[in-house]
mmCIF file of C-alpha atoms in Angstrom:
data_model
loop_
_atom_site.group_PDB
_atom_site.id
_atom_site.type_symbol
_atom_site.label_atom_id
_atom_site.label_comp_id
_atom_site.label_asym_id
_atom_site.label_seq_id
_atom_site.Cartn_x
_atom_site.Cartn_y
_atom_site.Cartn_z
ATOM 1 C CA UNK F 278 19.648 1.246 -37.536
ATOM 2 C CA UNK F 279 19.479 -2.394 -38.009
ATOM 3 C CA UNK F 280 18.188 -4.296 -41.905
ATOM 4 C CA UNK F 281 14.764 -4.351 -40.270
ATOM 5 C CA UNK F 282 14.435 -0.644 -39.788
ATOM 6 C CA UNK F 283 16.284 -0.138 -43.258
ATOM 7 C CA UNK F 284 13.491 -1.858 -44.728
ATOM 8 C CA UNK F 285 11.020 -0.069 -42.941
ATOM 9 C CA UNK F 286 12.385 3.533 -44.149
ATOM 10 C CA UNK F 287 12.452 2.382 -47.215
ATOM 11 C CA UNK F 288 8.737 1.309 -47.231
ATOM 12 C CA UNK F 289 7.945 4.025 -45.727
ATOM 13 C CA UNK F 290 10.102 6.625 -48.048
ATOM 14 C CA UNK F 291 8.025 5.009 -50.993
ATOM 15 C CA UNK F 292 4.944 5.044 -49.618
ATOM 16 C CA UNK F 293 5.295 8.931 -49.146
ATOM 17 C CA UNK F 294 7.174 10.106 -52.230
ATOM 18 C CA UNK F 295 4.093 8.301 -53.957
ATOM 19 C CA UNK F 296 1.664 10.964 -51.523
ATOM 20 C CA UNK F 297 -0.062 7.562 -50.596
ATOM 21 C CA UNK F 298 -2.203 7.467 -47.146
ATOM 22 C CA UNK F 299 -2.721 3.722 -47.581
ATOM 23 C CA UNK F 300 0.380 2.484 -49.018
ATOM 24 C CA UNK F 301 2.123 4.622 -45.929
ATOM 25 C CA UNK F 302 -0.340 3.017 -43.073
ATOM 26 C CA UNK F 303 0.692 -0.362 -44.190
ATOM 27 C CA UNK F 304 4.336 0.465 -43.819
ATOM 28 C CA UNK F 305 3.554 1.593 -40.210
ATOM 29 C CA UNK F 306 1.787 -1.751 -39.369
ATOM 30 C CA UNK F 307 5.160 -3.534 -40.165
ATOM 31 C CA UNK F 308 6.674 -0.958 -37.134
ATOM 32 C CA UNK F 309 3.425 -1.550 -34.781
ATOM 33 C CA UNK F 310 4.171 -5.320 -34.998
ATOM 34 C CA UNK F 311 7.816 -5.367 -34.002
ATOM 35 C CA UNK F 312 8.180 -6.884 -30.719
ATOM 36 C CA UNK F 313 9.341 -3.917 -29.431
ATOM 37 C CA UNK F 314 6.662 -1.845 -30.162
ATOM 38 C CA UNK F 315 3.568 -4.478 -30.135
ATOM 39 C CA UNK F 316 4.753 -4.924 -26.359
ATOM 40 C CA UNK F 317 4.299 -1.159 -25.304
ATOM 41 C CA UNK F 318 6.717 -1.618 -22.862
ATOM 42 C CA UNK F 319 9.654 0.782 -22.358
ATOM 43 C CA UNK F 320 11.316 1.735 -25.582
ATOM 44 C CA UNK F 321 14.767 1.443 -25.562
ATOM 45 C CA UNK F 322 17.019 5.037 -26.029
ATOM 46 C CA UNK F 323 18.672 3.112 -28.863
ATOM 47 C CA UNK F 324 15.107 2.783 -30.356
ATOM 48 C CA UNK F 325 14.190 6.413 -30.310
ATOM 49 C CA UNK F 326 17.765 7.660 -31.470
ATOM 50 C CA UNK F 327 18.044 5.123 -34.259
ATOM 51 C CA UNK F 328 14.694 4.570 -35.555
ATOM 52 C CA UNK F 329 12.051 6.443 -33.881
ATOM 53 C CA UNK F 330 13.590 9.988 -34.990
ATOM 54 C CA UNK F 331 14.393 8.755 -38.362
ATOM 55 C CA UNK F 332 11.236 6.793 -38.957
ATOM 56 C CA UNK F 333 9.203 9.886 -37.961
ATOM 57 C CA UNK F 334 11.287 12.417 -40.106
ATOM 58 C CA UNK F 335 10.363 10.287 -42.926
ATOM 59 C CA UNK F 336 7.169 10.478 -42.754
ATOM 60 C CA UNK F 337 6.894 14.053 -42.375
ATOM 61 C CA UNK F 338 6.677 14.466 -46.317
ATOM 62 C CA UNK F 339 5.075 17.348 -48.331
ATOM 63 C CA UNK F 340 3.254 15.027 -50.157
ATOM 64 C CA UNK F 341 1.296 13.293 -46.702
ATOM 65 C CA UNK F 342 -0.687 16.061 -45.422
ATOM 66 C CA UNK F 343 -0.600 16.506 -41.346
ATOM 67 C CA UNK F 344 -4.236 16.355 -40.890
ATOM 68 C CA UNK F 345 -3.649 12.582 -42.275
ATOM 69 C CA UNK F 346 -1.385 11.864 -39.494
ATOM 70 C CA UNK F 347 -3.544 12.961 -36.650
ATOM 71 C CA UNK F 348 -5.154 9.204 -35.972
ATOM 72 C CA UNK F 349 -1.827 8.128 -34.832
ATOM 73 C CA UNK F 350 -2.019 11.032 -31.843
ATOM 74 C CA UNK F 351 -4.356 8.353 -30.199
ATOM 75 C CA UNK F 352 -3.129 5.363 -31.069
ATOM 76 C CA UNK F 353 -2.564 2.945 -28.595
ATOM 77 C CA UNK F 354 1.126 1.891 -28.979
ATOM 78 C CA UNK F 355 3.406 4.349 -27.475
ATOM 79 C CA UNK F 356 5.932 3.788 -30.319
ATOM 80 C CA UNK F 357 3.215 5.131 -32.836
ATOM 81 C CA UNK F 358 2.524 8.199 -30.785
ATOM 82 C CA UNK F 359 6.047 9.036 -30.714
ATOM 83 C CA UNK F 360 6.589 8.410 -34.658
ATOM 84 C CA UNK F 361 3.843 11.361 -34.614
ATOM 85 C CA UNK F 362 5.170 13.384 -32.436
ATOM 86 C CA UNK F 363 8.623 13.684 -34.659
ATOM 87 C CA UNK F 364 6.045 13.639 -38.114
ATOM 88 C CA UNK F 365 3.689 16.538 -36.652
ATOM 89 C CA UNK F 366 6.785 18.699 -35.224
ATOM 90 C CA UNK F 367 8.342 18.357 -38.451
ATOM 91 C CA UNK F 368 5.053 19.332 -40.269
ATOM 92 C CA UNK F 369 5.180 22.426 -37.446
ATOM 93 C CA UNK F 370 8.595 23.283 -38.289
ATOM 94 C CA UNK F 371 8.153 23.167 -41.867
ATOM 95 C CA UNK F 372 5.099 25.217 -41.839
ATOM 96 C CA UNK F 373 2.461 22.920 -43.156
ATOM 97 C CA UNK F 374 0.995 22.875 -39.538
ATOM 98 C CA UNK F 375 -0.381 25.502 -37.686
ATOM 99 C CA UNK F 376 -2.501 24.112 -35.416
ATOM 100 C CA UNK F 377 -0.666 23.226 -32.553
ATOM 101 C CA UNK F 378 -3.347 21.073 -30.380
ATOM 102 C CA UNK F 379 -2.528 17.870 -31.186
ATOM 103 C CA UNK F 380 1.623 18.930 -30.576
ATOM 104 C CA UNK F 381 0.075 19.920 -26.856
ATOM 105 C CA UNK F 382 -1.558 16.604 -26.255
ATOM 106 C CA UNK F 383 1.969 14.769 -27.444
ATOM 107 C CA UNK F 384 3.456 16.898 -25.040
ATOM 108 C CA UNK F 385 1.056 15.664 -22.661
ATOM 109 C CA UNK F 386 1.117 11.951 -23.157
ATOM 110 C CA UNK F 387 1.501 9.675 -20.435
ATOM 111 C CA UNK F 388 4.488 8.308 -21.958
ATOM 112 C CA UNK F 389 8.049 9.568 -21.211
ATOM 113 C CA UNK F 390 9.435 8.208 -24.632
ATOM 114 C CA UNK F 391 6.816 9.996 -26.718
ATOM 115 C CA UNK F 392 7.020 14.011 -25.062
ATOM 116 C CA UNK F 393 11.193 12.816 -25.478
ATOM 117 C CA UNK F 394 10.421 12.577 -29.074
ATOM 118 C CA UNK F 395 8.652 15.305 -29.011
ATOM 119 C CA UNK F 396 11.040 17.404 -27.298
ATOM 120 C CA UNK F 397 14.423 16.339 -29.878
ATOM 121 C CA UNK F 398 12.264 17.026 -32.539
ATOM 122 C CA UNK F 399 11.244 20.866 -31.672
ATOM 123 C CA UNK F 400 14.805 21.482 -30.567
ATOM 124 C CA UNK F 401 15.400 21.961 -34.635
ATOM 125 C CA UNK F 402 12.969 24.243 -34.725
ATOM 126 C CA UNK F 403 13.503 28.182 -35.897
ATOM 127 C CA UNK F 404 13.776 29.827 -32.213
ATOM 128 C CA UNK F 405 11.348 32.904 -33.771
ATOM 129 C CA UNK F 406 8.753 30.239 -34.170
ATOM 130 C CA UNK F 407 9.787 27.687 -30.985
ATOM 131 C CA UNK F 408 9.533 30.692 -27.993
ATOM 132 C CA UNK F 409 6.514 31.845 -28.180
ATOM 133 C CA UNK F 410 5.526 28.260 -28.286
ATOM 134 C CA UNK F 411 7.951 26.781 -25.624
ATOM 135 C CA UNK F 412 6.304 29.926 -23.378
ATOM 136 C CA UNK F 413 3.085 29.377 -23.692
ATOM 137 C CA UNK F 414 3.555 25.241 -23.037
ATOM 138 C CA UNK F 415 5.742 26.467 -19.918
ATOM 139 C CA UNK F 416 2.616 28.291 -18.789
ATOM 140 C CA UNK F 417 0.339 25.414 -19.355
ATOM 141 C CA UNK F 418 -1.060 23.700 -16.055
ATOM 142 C CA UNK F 419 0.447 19.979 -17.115
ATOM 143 C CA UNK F 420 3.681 19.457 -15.515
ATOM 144 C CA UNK F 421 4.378 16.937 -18.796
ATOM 145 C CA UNK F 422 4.060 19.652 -21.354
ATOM 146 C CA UNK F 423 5.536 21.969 -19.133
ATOM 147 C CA UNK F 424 9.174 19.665 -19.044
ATOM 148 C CA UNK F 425 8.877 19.305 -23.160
ATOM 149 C CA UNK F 426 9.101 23.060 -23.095
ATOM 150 C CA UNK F 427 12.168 23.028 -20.670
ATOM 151 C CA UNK F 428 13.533 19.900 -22.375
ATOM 152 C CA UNK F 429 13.543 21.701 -26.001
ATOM 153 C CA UNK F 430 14.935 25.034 -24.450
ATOM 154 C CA UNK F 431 18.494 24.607 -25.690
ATOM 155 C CA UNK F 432 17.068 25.484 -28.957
ATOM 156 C CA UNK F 433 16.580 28.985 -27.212
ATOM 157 C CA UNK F 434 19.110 31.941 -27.120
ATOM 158 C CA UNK F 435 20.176 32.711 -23.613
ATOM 159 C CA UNK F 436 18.165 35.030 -22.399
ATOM 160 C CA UNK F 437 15.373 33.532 -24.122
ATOM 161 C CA UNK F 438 15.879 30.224 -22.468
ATOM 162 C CA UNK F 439 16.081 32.225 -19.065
ATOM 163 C CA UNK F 440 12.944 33.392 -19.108
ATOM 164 C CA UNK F 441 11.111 30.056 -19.837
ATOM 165 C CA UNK F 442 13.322 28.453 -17.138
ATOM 166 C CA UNK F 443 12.880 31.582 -14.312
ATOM 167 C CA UNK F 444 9.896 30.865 -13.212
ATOM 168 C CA UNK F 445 10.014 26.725 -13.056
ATOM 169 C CA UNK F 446 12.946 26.621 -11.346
ATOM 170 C CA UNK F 447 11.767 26.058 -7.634
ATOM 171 C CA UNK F 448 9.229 23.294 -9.310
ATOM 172 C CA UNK F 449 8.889 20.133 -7.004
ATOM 173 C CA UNK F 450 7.666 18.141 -10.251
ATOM 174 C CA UNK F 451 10.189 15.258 -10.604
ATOM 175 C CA UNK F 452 9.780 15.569 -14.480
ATOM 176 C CA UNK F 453 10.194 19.411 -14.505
ATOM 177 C CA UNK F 454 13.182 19.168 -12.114
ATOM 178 C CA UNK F 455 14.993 16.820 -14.857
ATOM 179 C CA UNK F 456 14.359 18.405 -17.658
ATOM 180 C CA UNK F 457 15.832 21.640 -16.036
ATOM 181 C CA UNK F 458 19.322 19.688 -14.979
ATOM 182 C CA UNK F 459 19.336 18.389 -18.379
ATOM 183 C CA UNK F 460 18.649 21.909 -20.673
ATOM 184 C CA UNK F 461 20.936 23.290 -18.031
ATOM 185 C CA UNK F 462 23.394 20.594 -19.131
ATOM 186 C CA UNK F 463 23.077 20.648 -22.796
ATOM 187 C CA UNK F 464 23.519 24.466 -22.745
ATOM 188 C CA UNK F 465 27.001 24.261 -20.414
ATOM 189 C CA UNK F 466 28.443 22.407 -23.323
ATOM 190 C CA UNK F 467 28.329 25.452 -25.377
ATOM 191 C CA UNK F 468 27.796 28.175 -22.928
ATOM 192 C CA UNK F 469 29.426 27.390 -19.532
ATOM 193 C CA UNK F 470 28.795 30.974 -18.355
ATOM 194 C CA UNK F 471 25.192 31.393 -19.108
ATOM 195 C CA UNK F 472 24.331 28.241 -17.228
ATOM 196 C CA UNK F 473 26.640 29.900 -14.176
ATOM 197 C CA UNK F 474 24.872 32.816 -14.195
ATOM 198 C CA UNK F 475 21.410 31.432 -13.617
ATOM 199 C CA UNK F 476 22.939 28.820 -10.805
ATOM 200 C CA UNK F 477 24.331 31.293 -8.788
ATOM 201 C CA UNK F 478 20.917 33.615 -8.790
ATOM 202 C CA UNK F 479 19.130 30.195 -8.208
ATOM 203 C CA UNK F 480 21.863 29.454 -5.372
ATOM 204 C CA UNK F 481 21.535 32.813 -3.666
ATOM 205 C CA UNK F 482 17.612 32.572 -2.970
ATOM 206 C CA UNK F 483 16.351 31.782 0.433
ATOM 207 C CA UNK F 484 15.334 28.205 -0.604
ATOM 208 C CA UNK F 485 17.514 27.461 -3.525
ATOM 209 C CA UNK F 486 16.554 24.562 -6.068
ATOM 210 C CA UNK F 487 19.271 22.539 -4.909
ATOM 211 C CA UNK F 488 18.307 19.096 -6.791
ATOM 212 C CA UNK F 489 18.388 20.810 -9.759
ATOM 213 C CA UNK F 490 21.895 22.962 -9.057
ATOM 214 C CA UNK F 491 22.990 19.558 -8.094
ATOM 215 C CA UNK F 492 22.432 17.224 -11.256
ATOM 216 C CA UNK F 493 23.626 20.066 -12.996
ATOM 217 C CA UNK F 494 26.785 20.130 -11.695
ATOM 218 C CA UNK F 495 27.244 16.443 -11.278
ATOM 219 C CA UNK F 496 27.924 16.211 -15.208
ATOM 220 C CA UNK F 497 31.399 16.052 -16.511
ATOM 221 C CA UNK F 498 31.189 19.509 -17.564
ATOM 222 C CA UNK F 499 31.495 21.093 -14.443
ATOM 223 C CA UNK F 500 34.680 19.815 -13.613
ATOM 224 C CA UNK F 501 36.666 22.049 -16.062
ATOM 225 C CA UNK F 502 35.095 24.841 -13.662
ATOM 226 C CA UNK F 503 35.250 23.120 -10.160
ATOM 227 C CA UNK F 504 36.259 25.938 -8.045
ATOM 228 C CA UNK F 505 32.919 27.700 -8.831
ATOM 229 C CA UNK F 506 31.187 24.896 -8.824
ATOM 230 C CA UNK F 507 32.502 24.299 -5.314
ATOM 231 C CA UNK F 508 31.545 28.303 -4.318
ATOM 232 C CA UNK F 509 27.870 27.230 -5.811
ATOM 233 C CA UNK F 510 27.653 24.100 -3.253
ATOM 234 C CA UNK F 511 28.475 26.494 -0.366
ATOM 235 C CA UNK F 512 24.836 27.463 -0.844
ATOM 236 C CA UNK F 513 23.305 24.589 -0.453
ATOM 237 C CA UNK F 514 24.035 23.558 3.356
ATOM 238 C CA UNK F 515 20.721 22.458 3.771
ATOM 239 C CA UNK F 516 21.154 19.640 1.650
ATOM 240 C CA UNK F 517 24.108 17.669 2.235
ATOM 241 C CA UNK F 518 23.429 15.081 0.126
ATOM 242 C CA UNK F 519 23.291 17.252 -2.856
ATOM 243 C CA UNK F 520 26.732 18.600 -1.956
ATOM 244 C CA UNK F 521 28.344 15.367 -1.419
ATOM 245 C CA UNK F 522 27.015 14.024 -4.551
ATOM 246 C CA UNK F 523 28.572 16.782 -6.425
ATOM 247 C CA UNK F 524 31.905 16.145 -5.176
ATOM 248 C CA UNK F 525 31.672 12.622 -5.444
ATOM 249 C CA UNK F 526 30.905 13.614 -9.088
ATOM 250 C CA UNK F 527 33.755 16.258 -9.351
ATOM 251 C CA UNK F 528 36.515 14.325 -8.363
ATOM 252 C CA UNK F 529 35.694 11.359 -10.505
ATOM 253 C CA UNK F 530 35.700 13.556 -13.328
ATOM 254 C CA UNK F 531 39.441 14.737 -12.349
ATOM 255 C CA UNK F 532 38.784 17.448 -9.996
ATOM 256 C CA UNK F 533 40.033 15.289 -7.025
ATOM 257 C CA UNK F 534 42.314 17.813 -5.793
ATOM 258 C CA UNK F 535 40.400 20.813 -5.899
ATOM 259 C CA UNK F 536 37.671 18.775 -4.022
ATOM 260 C CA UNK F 537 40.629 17.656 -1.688
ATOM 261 C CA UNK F 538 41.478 21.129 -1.040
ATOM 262 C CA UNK F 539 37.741 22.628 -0.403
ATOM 263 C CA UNK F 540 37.417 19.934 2.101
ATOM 264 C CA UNK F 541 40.124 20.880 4.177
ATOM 265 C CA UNK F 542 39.282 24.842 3.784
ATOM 266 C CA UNK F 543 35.705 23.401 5.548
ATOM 267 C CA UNK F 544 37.067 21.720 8.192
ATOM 268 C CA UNK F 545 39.162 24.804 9.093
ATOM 269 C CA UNK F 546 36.411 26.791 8.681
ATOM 270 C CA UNK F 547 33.324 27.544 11.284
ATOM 271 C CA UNK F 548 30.457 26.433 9.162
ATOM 272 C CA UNK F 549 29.173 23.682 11.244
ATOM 273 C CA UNK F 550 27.232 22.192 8.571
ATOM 274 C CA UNK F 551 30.314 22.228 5.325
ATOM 275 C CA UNK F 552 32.568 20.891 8.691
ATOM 276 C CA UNK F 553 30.294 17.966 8.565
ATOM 277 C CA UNK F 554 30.488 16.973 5.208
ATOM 278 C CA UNK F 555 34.200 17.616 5.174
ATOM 279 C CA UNK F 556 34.045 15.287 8.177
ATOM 280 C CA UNK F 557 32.281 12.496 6.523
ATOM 281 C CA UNK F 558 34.035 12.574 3.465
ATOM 282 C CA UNK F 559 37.490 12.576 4.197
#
């Protein structure tokens, strides 16, 4: 966080340990004018991780009631929505929100950055209080709020993050489809197996979801497991650009040789289609 955000929090942490509305909108008038913001073009990841999330958390304050914080839902500025979608999750989290509608239409904003705020935000959440939420978003008809319920599924247990994800994975939604790959992701950093388990049902399907199977296992993580990872892509022979993205992606994460050896294996073998790949990537 650089001097100008420092000063910022610090406005804004007076402003709210004083309970004062006014004293806290002026703060937020310094953020809306930073070139950054005033713009509304693209924010930066360094902006949301660094001042965004803090910014927001900071504002969430016993003393500033929700309800107070609701005109910033429709603000214009993209980096204002998102400062209230951290402020009202927090108020959500904490309890001193219970009406969720204005959470949805964050979730729904036309704005990547903001439902990303969102989304980091609720992924602190008690998981008693975050499923039955996450489920009912998942069964919501927007595609947007439906990826902020994938995208804050880590939060989940297992088997409650299964059943959000179950029934979205076959999704042709671009937005849906990435936050799948990257829940699935963030959840095979602390549970390699669970996120095997639901690739290799996905896999076995008549169509499988292979984009999704496939940005999975292009992160680093799957190389510490490339031989099933390499059974998984045998699945996907109808896309062979997902498969040779994976082992592009496997070897250059230091699983050259088992991708070495699974090549060869397919062009001894009499799958015409894994031949082909072996073929062109050899």
């Amino acid at each position: 966080m650089d001097t100008h955000m420092r000063e910022l929090l610090t406005d804004i942490k007076a402003a709210v340990r004083l309970g004062s509305v006014e004293s806290l909108w002026i703060a937020l008038e310094g953020f809306a004018n930073l070139p950054e913001i005033s713009s509304n073009a693209a924010l930066p990841e360094r902006l949301i991780s660094n001042a965004v999330l803090h910014l927001g958390r900071a504002i969430a304050h016993p003393r500033i009631a929700p309800e107070s914080l609701l005109p910033l839902v429709d603000e214009p500025l993209a980096g204002l929505r998102a400062l209230a979608a951290v402020a009202l999750a927090d108020h959500w989290r904490a309890g001193q929100l219970t009406d969720t509608t204005a959470l949805a239409t964050l979730g729904r904003d036309p704005r990547a950055e903001v439902r990303e705020a969102l989304a980091l935000t609720l992924r602190a959440a008690d998981e008693a209080a975050l499923q039955p939420l996450l489920a009912a978003w998942a069964d919501d008809a927007s595609p947007r709020l439906q990826a902020v319920a994938v995208a804050a599924s880590p939060a989940l247990a297992s088997e409650s993050q299964r059943a959000l994800l179950e029934p979205l994975h076959n999704t042709k939604d671009p937005d849906i489809r990435a936050a799948l790959a990257e829940a699935l992701i963030q959840r095979a950093a602390s549970h390699p197996e669970d996120v095997f388990d639901l690739l290799i049902g996905w896999a076995a399907q008549p169509a499988p979801p292979a984009w999704v199977i496939s940005q999975t296992l292009s992160a680093s993580w799957a190389a510490a497991y490339a031989e099933r990872a390499l059974d998984l892509l045998e699945h996907l022979t109808e896309d062979p650009k997902a498969i040779r993205r994976v082992l592009r992606s496997l070897a250059r994460h230091g699983a050259e040789q088992q991708v070495a050896v699974r090549l060869d294996n397919w062009a001894a073998g009499d799958h015409p289609a894994l031949q082909d790949i072996a073929e062109k990537m050899r």
